[in-house]
Amino acid sequence: AMKACGDKEFVYYLPRFTAVEPDVPAGVPVMVHGVGQYNKYNDGRKIYCSYICNMFNSNFPLDAYQVTHSVELFRRDIRELASRYSGRLETMVFGRTELMYTRDPHLASGSITDEKEYTFPVYRDADGFAHILNSSDFMLLDFMKELERYGIDSVGIDVRKRPAMLAQLVGQAFRGEKGADLAKLKQVCGGVYNTGHYLRKE
């Protein structure tokens, strides 16, 4: 994967929970999910903090290279946070948000459907945890200029475990390519998006 990145920065996305934290070569940037991981890898390399870190916790390190804020913030929260936080800030703009993380041994990879007929993808990781994802994709493509005005430094796109074709369509859309097929992208995503808490009323 590092070779495939070419001159693009490769950031090692650490597992959320493991019995033993993996050894990552010195100098390789990492994305951490908690203070413990931050302390282990804080050896001079770039450290990115995922939204799971909870930057509002009193123990949160203030010298991370970049922080992804919570996906539960709405637009006013994001605007005010960007105006007060001096570090690099990232907003997630696409992907199936993780709703639950469990060790329930009865929950297999696949999907579950609730009483309202919404279907939620489920996958199990190598450490035995099950990840339950949202029934639709989070999408903030229409608000990119607004986020730029707020001073957001980076946007996050999560296409892990998704088809390569979808990743390509998403990349073309967010790069603003002329040939970007937004209708096809929406179709591949099941015909519906959500904006999470972004448009939530105060």
Short mmCIF file of C-alpha atoms in Angstrom, two decimals:
data_model
loop_
_atom_site.label_atom_id
_atom_site.label_comp_id
_atom_site.label_asym_id
_atom_site.label_seq_id
_atom_site.Cartn_x
_atom_site.Cartn_y
_atom_site.Cartn_z
CA ALA A 1 0.00 0.00 0.00
CA MET A 2 2.84 2.39 0.82
CA LYS A 3 4.36 1.82 -2.63
CA ALA A 4 0.99 2.44 -4.27
CA CYS A 5 0.80 5.86 -2.59
CA GLY A 6 3.75 7.13 -4.60
CA ASP A 7 4.47 10.70 -3.52
CA LYS A 8 1.18 10.90 -1.58
CA GLU A 9 1.34 10.67 2.19
CA PHE A 10 0.53 7.23 3.60
CA VAL A 11 -1.12 7.28 7.04
CA TYR A 12 -1.33 3.99 8.95
CA TYR A 13 -4.91 3.65 10.21
CA LEU A 14 -4.57 1.83 13.52
CA PRO A 15 -7.13 -0.73 14.73
CA ARG A 16 -9.54 0.74 17.25
CA PHE A 17 -8.91 -1.96 19.85
CA THR A 18 -6.23 -4.67 19.87
CA ALA A 19 -4.67 -6.84 22.57
CA VAL A 20 -1.26 -5.53 21.48
CA GLU A 21 -0.69 -2.33 19.53
CA PRO A 22 1.04 -3.05 16.20
CA ASP A 23 4.61 -2.01 15.51
CA VAL A 24 4.64 0.74 12.91
CA PRO A 25 7.96 1.72 11.28
CA ALA A 26 9.49 4.91 12.66
CA GLY A 27 8.48 8.01 10.76
CA VAL A 28 5.27 6.54 9.31
CA PRO A 29 2.31 8.79 10.20
CA VAL A 30 -0.51 7.10 12.12
CA MET A 31 -4.17 7.77 12.81
CA VAL A 32 -5.00 7.02 16.43
CA HIS A 33 -8.33 6.52 18.20
CA GLY A 34 -7.45 7.21 21.82
CA VAL A 35 -5.02 8.83 24.23
CA GLY A 36 -3.24 5.52 24.91
CA GLN A 37 -2.45 5.05 21.23
CA TYR A 38 -1.39 8.67 20.98
CA ASN A 39 1.10 8.25 23.83
CA LYS A 40 2.54 5.05 22.35
CA TYR A 41 3.21 6.51 18.90
CA ASN A 42 4.13 10.04 19.97
CA ASP A 43 7.78 9.73 18.97
CA GLY A 44 8.12 12.64 16.58
CA ARG A 45 6.03 11.25 13.73
CA LYS A 46 2.85 12.92 12.47
CA ILE A 47 -0.16 11.81 14.47
CA TYR A 48 -3.68 12.16 13.13
CA CYS A 49 -6.57 11.78 15.60
CA SER A 50 -9.80 10.21 14.40
CA TYR A 51 -13.19 11.47 15.54
CA ILE A 52 -13.33 8.54 17.97
CA CYS A 53 -10.65 10.31 20.05
CA ASN A 54 -13.17 12.89 21.31
CA MET A 55 -11.23 16.14 21.16
CA PHE A 56 -13.46 17.64 23.87
CA ASN A 57 -12.10 15.25 26.50
CA SER A 58 -9.88 16.98 29.09
CA ASN A 59 -7.12 14.41 28.46
CA PHE A 60 -7.06 15.05 24.72
CA PRO A 61 -3.56 15.90 23.40
CA LEU A 62 -3.40 19.37 21.90
CA ASP A 63 -0.35 18.86 19.69
CA ALA A 64 -1.67 16.28 17.19
CA TYR A 65 -0.85 17.08 13.57
CA GLN A 66 -4.52 16.90 12.58
CA VAL A 67 -7.82 16.14 14.31
CA THR A 68 -11.03 14.81 12.79
CA HIS A 69 -13.90 16.29 14.76
CA SER A 70 -17.00 14.36 15.81
CA VAL A 71 -19.51 13.44 13.12
CA GLU A 72 -22.26 14.48 15.56
CA LEU A 73 -21.54 18.21 15.29
CA PHE A 74 -23.90 20.41 13.31
CA ARG A 75 -22.87 23.29 11.08
CA ARG A 76 -22.81 25.99 13.78
CA ASP A 77 -20.72 23.74 16.04
CA ILE A 78 -18.24 23.13 13.23
CA ARG A 79 -18.02 26.82 12.37
CA GLU A 80 -17.36 27.80 15.98
CA LEU A 81 -14.88 24.98 16.53
CA ALA A 82 -12.91 25.97 13.43
CA SER A 83 -12.77 29.59 14.61
CA ARG A 84 -11.38 28.62 18.04
CA TYR A 85 -9.12 25.64 17.37
CA SER A 86 -5.68 26.64 16.09
CA GLY A 87 -4.64 23.21 14.79
CA ARG A 88 -5.49 21.41 11.57
CA LEU A 89 -9.11 20.26 11.51
CA GLU A 90 -10.81 17.64 9.35
CA THR A 91 -14.51 17.07 8.63
CA MET A 92 -15.83 13.73 7.42
CA VAL A 93 -17.83 14.29 4.21
CA PHE A 94 -18.60 10.83 2.84
CA GLY A 95 -19.04 7.27 4.01
CA ARG A 96 -21.04 4.82 6.07
CA THR A 97 -20.74 6.13 9.61
CA GLU A 98 -19.98 3.49 12.22
CA LEU A 99 -22.94 3.31 14.61
CA MET A 100 -21.87 0.54 16.94
CA TYR A 101 -18.83 -1.50 17.85
CA THR A 102 -19.40 -4.80 19.64
CA ARG A 103 -17.82 -8.10 20.55
CA ASP A 104 -21.14 -9.97 20.34
CA PRO A 105 -20.12 -13.42 19.00
CA HIS A 106 -23.57 -13.98 17.48
CA LEU A 107 -23.27 -11.04 15.08
CA ALA A 108 -21.77 -12.27 11.80
CA SER A 109 -20.52 -10.26 8.82
CA GLY A 110 -23.41 -9.38 6.53
CA SER A 111 -26.29 -7.09 7.47
CA ILE A 112 -29.12 -6.64 9.94
CA THR A 113 -32.54 -5.12 9.27
CA ASP A 114 -34.54 -3.22 11.86
CA GLU A 115 -38.31 -2.98 12.36
CA LYS A 116 -38.49 0.00 9.97
CA GLU A 117 -36.86 -2.08 7.21
CA TYR A 118 -33.58 -0.16 7.28
CA THR A 119 -30.62 -2.42 6.53
CA PHE A 120 -27.30 -1.90 8.30
CA PRO A 121 -24.07 -3.47 6.98
CA VAL A 122 -22.03 -5.47 9.50
CA TYR A 123 -18.43 -6.64 9.25
CA ARG A 124 -16.17 -8.42 11.70
CA ASP A 125 -12.52 -7.44 11.95
CA ALA A 126 -9.45 -9.59 12.56
CA ASP A 127 -9.66 -8.95 16.32
CA GLY A 128 -13.18 -10.34 16.62
CA PHE A 129 -15.08 -7.07 16.87
CA ALA A 130 -18.24 -6.44 14.84
CA HIS A 131 -18.78 -3.03 13.24
CA ILE A 132 -22.35 -1.93 12.50
CA LEU A 133 -22.53 0.80 9.86
CA ASN A 134 -25.27 3.25 8.97
CA SER A 135 -27.95 2.18 6.51
CA SER A 136 -27.06 5.00 4.10
CA ASP A 137 -24.00 7.02 3.14
CA PHE A 138 -23.16 10.30 4.85
CA MET A 139 -22.70 12.91 2.09
CA LEU A 140 -21.69 16.57 2.37
CA LEU A 141 -20.64 17.24 -1.24
CA ASP A 142 -23.11 20.14 -1.49
CA PHE A 143 -21.51 21.87 1.50
CA MET A 144 -17.84 21.81 0.51
CA LYS A 145 -17.61 25.55 -0.13
CA GLU A 146 -19.29 26.24 3.19
CA LEU A 147 -16.77 24.04 5.03
CA GLU A 148 -13.96 25.83 3.22
CA ARG A 149 -15.31 29.19 4.42
CA TYR A 150 -15.36 27.85 7.98
CA GLY A 151 -11.62 27.19 7.70
CA ILE A 152 -11.70 23.38 7.58
CA ASP A 153 -8.26 22.17 6.48
CA SER A 154 -9.11 18.68 5.26
CA VAL A 155 -12.11 16.52 4.42
CA GLY A 156 -12.41 12.81 5.13
CA ILE A 157 -13.80 10.23 2.71
CA ASP A 158 -14.32 6.69 4.00
CA VAL A 159 -14.67 4.05 1.30
CA ARG A 160 -13.16 1.15 3.21
CA LYS A 161 -14.64 -2.22 2.25
CA ARG A 162 -16.54 -0.60 -0.63
CA PRO A 163 -16.30 -1.44 -4.36
CA ALA A 164 -13.45 0.15 -6.30
CA MET A 165 -16.00 1.63 -8.73
CA LEU A 166 -17.68 3.48 -5.86
CA ALA A 167 -14.35 4.82 -4.63
CA GLN A 168 -13.63 6.11 -8.14
CA LEU A 169 -17.02 7.80 -8.45
CA VAL A 170 -16.64 9.44 -5.04
CA GLY A 171 -13.14 10.67 -5.88
CA GLN A 172 -14.30 12.18 -9.17
CA ALA A 173 -17.23 13.89 -7.47
CA PHE A 174 -15.20 15.51 -4.70
CA ARG A 175 -12.44 16.57 -7.09
CA GLY A 176 -15.08 18.31 -9.17
CA GLU A 177 -14.14 16.50 -12.36
CA LYS A 178 -16.20 17.36 -15.44
CA GLY A 179 -17.04 13.73 -16.06
CA ALA A 180 -18.18 13.06 -12.50
CA ASP A 181 -21.40 11.04 -12.67
CA LEU A 182 -23.35 12.16 -9.61
CA ALA A 183 -26.50 10.31 -10.65
CA LYS A 184 -24.62 7.03 -10.95
CA LEU A 185 -22.89 7.64 -7.62
CA LYS A 186 -26.22 8.10 -5.89
CA GLN A 187 -27.59 4.99 -7.57
CA VAL A 188 -24.61 2.91 -6.46
CA CYS A 189 -25.15 4.23 -2.92
CA GLY A 190 -28.72 2.92 -2.91
CA GLY A 191 -30.47 6.08 -4.08
CA VAL A 192 -30.36 7.94 -0.79
CA TYR A 193 -27.85 9.90 1.31
CA ASN A 194 -27.92 11.37 4.79
CA THR A 195 -26.31 14.55 6.13
CA GLY A 196 -25.96 13.22 9.67
CA HIS A 197 -26.26 16.02 12.23
CA TYR A 198 -24.92 18.70 9.87
CA LEU A 199 -28.34 20.24 9.09
CA ARG A 200 -29.80 19.60 12.52
CA LYS A 201 -31.84 22.48 13.91
CA GLU A 202 -30.61 24.12 17.10
#
